[in-house]
Every structure is written in structure tokens, then in C-alpha cells.
Short mmCIF file of C-alpha atoms and ligand atoms in Angstrom, two decimals:
data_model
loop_
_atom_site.label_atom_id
_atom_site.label_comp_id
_atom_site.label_asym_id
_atom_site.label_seq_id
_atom_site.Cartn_x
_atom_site.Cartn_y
_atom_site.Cartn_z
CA UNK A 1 113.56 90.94 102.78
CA UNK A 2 114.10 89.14 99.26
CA UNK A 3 112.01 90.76 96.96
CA UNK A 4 110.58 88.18 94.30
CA UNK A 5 108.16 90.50 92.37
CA UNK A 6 107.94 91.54 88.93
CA UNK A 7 107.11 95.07 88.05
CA UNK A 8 109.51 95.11 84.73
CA UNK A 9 108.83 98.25 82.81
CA UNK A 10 105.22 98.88 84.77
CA UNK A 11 104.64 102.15 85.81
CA UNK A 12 103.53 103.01 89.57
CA UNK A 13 102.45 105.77 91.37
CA UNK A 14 102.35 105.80 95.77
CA UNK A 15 101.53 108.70 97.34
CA UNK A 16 103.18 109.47 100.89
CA UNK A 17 105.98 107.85 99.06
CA UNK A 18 108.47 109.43 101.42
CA UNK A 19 108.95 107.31 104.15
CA UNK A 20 107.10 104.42 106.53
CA UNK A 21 105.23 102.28 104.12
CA UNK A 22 105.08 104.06 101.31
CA UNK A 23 108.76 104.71 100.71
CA UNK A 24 109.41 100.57 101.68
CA UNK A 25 106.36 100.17 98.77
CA UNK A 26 108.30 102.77 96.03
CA UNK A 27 111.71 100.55 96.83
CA UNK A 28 110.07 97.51 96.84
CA UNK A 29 108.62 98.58 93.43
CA UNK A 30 111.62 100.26 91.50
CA UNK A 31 113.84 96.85 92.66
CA UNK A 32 111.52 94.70 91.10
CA UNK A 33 111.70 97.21 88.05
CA UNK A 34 108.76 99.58 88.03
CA UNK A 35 109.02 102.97 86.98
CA UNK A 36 108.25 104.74 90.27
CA UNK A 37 106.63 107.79 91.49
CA UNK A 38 106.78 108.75 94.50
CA UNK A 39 104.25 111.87 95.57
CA UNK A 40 104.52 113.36 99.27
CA UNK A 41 103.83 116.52 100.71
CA UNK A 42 107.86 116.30 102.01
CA UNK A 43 110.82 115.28 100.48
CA UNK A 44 114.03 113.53 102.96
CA UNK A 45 116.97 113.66 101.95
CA UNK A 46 118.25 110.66 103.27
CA UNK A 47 116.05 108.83 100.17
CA UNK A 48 117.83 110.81 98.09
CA UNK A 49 120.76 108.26 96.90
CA UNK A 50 118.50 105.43 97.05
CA UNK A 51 115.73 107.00 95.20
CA UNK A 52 118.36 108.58 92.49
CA UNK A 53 119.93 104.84 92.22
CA UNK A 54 116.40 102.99 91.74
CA UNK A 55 115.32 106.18 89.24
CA UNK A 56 112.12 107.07 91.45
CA UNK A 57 110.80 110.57 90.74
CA UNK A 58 110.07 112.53 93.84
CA UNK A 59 106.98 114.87 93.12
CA UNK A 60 105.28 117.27 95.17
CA UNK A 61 101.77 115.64 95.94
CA UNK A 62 99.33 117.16 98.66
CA UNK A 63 96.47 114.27 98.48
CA UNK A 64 93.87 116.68 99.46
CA UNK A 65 94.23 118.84 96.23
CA UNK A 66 92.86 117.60 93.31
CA UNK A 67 94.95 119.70 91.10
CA UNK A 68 97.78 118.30 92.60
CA UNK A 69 96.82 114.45 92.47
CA UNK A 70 95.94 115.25 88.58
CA UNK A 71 99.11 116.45 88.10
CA UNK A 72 100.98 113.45 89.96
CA UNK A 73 99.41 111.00 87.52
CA UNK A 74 99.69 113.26 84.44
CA UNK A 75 103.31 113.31 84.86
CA UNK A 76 103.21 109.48 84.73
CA UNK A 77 100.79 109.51 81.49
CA UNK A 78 102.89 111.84 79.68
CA UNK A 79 106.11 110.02 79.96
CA UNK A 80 104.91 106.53 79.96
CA UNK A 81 101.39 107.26 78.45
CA UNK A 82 99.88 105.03 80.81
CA UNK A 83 99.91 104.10 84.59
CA UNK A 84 99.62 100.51 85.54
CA UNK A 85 99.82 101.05 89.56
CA UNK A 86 98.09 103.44 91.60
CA UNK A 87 99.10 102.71 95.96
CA UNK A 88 96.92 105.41 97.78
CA UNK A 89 99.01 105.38 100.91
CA UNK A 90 99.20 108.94 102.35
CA UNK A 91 97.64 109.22 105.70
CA UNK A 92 97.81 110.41 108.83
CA UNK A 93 96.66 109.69 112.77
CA UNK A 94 94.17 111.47 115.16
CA UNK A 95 94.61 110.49 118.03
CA UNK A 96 91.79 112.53 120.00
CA UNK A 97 87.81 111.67 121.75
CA UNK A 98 85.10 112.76 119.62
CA UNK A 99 83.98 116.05 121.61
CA UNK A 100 87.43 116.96 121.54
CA UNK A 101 87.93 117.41 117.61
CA UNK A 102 87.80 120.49 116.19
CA UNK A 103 86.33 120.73 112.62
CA UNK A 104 90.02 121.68 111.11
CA UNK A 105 91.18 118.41 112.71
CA UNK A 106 87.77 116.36 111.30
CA UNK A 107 88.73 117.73 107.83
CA UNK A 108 92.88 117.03 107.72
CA UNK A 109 92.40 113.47 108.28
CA UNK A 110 88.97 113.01 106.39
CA UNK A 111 90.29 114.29 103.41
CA UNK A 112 93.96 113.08 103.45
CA UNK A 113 92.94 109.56 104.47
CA UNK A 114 89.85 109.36 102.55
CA UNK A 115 89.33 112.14 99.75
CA UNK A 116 92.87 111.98 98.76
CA UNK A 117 92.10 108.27 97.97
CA UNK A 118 89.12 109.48 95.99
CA UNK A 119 91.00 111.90 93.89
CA UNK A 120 93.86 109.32 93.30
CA UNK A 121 91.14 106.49 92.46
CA UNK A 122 89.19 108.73 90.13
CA UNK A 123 92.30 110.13 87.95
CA UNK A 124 94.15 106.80 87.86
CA UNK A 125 90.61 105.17 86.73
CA UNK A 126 90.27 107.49 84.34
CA UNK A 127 93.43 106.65 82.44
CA UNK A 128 93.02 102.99 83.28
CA UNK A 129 90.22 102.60 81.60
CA UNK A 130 91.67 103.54 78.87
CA UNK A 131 94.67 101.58 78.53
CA UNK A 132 92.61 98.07 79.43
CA UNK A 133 93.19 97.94 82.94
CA UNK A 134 95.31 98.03 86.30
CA UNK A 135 95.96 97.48 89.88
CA UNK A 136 95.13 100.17 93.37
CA UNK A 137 96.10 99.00 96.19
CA UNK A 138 94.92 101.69 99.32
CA UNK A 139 96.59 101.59 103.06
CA UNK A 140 93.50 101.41 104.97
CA UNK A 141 94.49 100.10 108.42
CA UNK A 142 92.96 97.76 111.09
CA UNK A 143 91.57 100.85 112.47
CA UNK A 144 89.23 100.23 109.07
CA UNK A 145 87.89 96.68 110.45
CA UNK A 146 87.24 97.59 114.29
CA UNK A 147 85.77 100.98 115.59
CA UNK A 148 88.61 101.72 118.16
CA UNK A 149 88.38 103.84 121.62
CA UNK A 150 91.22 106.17 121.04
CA UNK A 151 91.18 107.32 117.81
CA UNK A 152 87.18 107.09 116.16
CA UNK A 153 87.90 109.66 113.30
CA UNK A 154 90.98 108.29 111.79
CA UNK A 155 88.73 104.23 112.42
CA UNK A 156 85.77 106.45 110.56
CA UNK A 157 88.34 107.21 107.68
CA UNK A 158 89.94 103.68 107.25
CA UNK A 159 86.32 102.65 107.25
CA UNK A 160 85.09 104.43 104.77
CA UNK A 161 88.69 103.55 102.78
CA UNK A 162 87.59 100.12 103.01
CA UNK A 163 84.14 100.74 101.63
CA UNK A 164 85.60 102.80 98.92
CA UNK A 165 87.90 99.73 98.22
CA UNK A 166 84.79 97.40 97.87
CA UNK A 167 82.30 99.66 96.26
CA UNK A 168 85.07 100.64 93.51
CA UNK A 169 86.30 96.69 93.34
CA UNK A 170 82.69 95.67 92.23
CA UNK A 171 82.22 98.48 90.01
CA UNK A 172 85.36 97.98 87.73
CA UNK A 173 86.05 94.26 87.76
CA UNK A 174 84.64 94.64 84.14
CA UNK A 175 86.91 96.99 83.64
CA UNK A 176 89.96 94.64 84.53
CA UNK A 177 90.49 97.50 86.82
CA UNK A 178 91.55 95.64 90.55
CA UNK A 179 90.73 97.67 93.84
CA UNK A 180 92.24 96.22 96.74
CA UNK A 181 93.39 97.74 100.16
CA UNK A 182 95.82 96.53 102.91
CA UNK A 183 94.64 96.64 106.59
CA UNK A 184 98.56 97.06 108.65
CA UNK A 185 98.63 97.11 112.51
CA UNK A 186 101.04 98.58 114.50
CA UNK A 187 103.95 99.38 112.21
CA UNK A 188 107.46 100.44 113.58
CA UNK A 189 110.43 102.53 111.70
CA UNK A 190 107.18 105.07 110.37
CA UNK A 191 106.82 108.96 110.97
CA UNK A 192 103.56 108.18 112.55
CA UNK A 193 104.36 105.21 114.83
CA UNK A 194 107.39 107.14 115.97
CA UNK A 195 105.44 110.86 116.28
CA UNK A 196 103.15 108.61 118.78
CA UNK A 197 105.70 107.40 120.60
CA UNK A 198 107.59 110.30 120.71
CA UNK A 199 104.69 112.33 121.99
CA UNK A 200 103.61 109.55 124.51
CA UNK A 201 103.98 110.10 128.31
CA UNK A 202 105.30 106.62 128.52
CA UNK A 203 107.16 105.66 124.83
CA UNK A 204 108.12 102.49 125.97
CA UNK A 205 104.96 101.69 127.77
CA UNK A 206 103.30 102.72 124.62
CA UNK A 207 105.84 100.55 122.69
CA UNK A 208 105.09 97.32 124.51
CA UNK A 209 101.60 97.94 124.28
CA UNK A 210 101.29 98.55 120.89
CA UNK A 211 103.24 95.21 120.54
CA UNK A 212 101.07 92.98 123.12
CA UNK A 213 97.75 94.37 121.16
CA UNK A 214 99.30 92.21 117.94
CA UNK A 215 99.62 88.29 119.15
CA UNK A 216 101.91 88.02 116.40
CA UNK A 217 103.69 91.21 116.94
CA UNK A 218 103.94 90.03 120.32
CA UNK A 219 105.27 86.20 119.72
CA UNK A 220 107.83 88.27 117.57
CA UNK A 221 108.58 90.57 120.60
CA UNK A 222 108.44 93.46 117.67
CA UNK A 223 106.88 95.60 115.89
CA UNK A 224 105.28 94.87 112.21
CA UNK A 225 107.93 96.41 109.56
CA UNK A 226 106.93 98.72 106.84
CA UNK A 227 108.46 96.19 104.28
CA UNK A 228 106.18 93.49 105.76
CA UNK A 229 103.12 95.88 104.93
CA UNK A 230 104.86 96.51 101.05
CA UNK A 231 105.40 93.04 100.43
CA UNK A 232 101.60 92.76 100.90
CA UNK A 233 100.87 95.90 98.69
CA UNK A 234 103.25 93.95 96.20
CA UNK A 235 101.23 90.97 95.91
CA UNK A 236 97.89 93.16 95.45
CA UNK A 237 99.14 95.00 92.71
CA UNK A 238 100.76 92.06 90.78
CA UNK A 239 99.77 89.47 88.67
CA UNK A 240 100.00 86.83 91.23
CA UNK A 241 96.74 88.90 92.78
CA UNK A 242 94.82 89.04 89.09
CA UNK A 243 91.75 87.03 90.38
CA UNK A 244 91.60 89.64 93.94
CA UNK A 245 89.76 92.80 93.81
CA UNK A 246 87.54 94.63 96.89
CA UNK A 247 89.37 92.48 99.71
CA UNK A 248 91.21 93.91 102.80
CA UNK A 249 94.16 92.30 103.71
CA UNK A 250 94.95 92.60 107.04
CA UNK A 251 98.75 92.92 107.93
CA UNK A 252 98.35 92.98 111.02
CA UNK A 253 99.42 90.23 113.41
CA UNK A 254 95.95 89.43 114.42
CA UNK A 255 95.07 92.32 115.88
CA UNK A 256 91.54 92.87 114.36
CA UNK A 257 90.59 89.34 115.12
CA UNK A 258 89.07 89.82 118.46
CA UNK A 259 90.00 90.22 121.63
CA UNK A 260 91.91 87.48 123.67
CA UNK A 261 90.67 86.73 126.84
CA UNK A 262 92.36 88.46 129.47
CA UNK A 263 95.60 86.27 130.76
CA UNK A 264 96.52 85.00 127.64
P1 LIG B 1 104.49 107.83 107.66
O1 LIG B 1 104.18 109.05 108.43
O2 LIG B 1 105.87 107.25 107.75
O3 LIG B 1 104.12 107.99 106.12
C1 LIG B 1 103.06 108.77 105.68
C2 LIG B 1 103.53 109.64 104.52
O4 LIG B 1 102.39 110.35 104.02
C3 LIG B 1 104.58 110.67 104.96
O5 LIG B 1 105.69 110.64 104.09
C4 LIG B 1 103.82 112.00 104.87
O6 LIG B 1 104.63 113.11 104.53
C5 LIG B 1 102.81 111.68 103.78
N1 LIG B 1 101.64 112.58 103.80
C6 LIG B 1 100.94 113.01 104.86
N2 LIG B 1 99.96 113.85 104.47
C7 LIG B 1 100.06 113.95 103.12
C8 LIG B 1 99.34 114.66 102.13
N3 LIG B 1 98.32 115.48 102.45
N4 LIG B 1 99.70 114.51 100.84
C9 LIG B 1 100.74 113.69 100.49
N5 LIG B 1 101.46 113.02 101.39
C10 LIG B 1 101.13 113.14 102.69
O7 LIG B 1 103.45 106.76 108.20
P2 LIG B 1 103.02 105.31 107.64
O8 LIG B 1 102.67 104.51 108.83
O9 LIG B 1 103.99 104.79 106.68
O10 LIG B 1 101.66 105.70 106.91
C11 LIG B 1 101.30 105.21 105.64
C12 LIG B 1 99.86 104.74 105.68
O11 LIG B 1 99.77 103.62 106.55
C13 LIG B 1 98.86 105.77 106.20
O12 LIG B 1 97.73 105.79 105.38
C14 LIG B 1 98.52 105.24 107.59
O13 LIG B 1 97.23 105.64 107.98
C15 LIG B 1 98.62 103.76 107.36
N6 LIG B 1 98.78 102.92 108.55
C16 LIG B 1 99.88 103.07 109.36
C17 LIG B 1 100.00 102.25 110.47
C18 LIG B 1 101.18 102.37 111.42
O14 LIG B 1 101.15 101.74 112.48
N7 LIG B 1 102.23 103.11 111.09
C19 LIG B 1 99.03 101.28 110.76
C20 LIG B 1 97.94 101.16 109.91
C21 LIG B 1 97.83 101.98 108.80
#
């Protein structure tokens, strides 16, 4: 994918920087010549020679600490002494009915998809505010537009992401603070995608459903890529996207647009 952002000398933060989205978003980034950080609760070392080539810093980040997300954007501040781009992008599925969610489960993906977008909004505000401005982009999903059957507490979390997005967009346009979030279907060549699939009595029945819930996805016979979803994050957080704040872009073939009648 050619790559035709500018990000000289900006500095950038993504959490679950390690791979799907997040690590397409950090390469995406350092290419078009951000200083990148990458935080995730793992590291992989097969980023490790293109992560050491494009100068991204790997830092242990678990979202749902505060401490932790503090510390991820103070070690930005102190070496740059400022932080430009904040991508909220850790997350993960649940993939359960309502009465069958325990309260550990409820919590995990409340507070990875939702608080740890809190905690990275408030510190990165914080220090945005006081450098005149900046650009968060958060991975909501298009699980965050429609209520969906299958999983209802990760849709209640990408919900509430998107109403975090807005609330915090009309709050600190003043600010020259920008608060946007990306809305992805079905994306392929991520650890969640594939832990689904993986752990699906039918993978490739899961596959080609996944694909046929997407029109576009399924015109393309494939699944969305995680560059397709950073490309989007890309635009957000430039200065192409100066006059957007509080909108949800959906990436997403489609998908949240309704349901085609049957047949079709
Ligand atoms: P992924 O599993 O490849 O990436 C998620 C990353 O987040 C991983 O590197 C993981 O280690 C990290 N992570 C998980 N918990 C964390 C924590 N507590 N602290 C820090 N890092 C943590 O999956 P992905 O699809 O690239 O997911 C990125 C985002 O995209 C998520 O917010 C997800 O909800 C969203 N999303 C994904 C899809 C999809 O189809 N894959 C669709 C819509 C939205």
C-alpha cells in the first residue's frame, strides 16, 4: 500500500502496537516519519527488525493500568517534550450471550476496550493542551454502530468508545485538540480475527461468513486488511483531517449499513 502521509518529526503513541492494526498503524506512522511508540501488553519478535529499522520504541503498556498508560506517554514527553498523536487501539473480543459472562470477563473487555481509552485520552489531553493541540484517533469497531447478537459486551464497549469519541470531540475542538475514532469490520492477518477462527468449529465457514457479512469484503472475495484500517487512522490523525473531530469512520465494507435483503 503506498503510503502518502506526512508525520515528519511528529511524535505518536498506539497502544496494542504489536500486531493487527495497531502494528500496520506504528509502520504506517514511522514510514511517513513519526517518532513512534508502540505500547502492548506483548512484544513479537518477528517486529523486531522492522521496528529497530523504522526506530519504533516497544514499551510495556497494559491499557487497563493507569500507571502504566502515564508512563507510556511520559516516556514520549520526556524525550520529545510533547506528543502530537495519541491511536487508542488495544482491544480485545468477547464473544459470549449475556447470561453467560462472568463479571471477570465484563471487566477485561470493559476496561481494555473502553477505560484504557479513557486513561490514554485523559494523559495525552493533558499534555496536549499544553503544547496547543493534537490528533486521537480510537479503534472502535462496527460492533460500536449496531448492537450485534453474538458478542453484546464487546458492541456495549465500542459503543461507549464511540460516545467517548464524540463527547471528548465537542469538548476540545477549542482546544485544537481532534477526537476521532475508526469503525473496521471484519479484519484478516489480526490476533483476534485469527484466535476466532482458530477457535471456530468451522474456520472456513466462519471465514466466508465473516466475508459475505461485508458487501465489499465480499465483491473483494477477502477480508478487510489491517493496513486498509491504518490508512484510515492516518488520515484522522493528519492534517488532511484538521477540520474532522467526533466522527466514526467506518472501515468496514458496508457492513453497518443495514441488512441486505436476503438473496442478494
Ligand atoms: P490484534 O489482536 O492483532 O491486536 C490487538 C493488540 O492489542 C495486540 O497486540 C494485543 O497484545 C494488544 N492488547 C490486548 N490487550 C491489551 C492491554 N490490556 N494493554 C495493551 N495492549 C493490549 O487485533 P486487532 O484486530 O488488530 O485489534 C485492534 C483493535 O481493532 C481492537 O480495539 C479491536 O477491538 C479493533 N477491531 C478489530 C476488528 C477485527 O476484525 N480484527 C474489527 C473491528 C475492530
Amino acid at each position: 500500500m503506498t503510503n502518502s502521509y506526512h508525520f515528519q518529526d511528529q511524535v505518536a503513541i498506539i497502544t496494542g502496537g504489536s500486531n493487527g492494526i495497531g502494528r500496520a498503524t506504528a509502520i504506517m506512522m514511522a514510514e511517513a516519519g513519526a517518532h513512534v511508540f508502540a505500547g502492548d501488553i506483548k512484544h513479537l519478535s518477528e517486529n523486531r527488525e522492522s521496528f529497530s529499522r523504522l526506530n519504533i520504541e516497544e514499551v510495556t503498556c497494559d491499557v487497563r493500568q493507569e500507571s502504566q498508560v502515564q508512563a507510556l506517554i511520559e516516556q514520549a514527553t520526556n524525550k520529545y517534550g510533547r506528543i502530537d498523536i495519541l491511536v487508542n487501539n488495544a482491544g480485545i473480543g468477547l464473544v459470549k450471550p449475556i447470561h453467560q459472562v462472568t463479571e471477570a470477563e465484563w471487566d477485561a473487555c470493559i476496561d481494555t476496550n473502553l477505560k484504557g481509552t479513557f486513561f490514554g485520552c485523559k494523559h495525552a489531553i493533558k499534555y496536549m493542551l499544553a503544547t496547543g493541540g493534537g490528533a486521537i484517533v480510537n479503534t472502535a469497531s462496527n460492533a460500536g454502530l449496531l448492537p450485534r447478537v453474538h458478542d453484546p459486551v464487546y458492541s456495549i464497549s465500542k459503543h461507549a468508545v464511540v460516545a467517548l469519541t464524540e463527547s471528548l470531540g465537542l469538548c476540545h475542538g477549542k482546544n485544537n485538540i481532534r477526537i476521532n475514532c475508526v469503525c473496521p469490520g471484519p479484519v484478516g492477518e489480526t490476533g483476534m480475527m485469527n484466535d476466532d477462527i482458530m477457535n471456530a468449529a468451522d474456520p472456513e465457514g466462519l471465514t466466508q461468513s465473516m466475508i459475505r457479512a461485508s458487501p465489499i469484503a465480499a465483491a473483494n472475495r477477502r477480508m478487510i486488511k489491517p493496513e486498509e484500517v491504518a490508512s484510515a487512522i492516518c488520515y484522522l490523525a493528519s492534517k488532511d483531517a484538521l477540520m474532522v473531530t467526533g466522527t466514526a469512520l467506518r472501515i468496514d465494507g458496508g457492513k453497518s449499513l443495514g441488512v441486505p435483503p436476503q438473496g442478494t
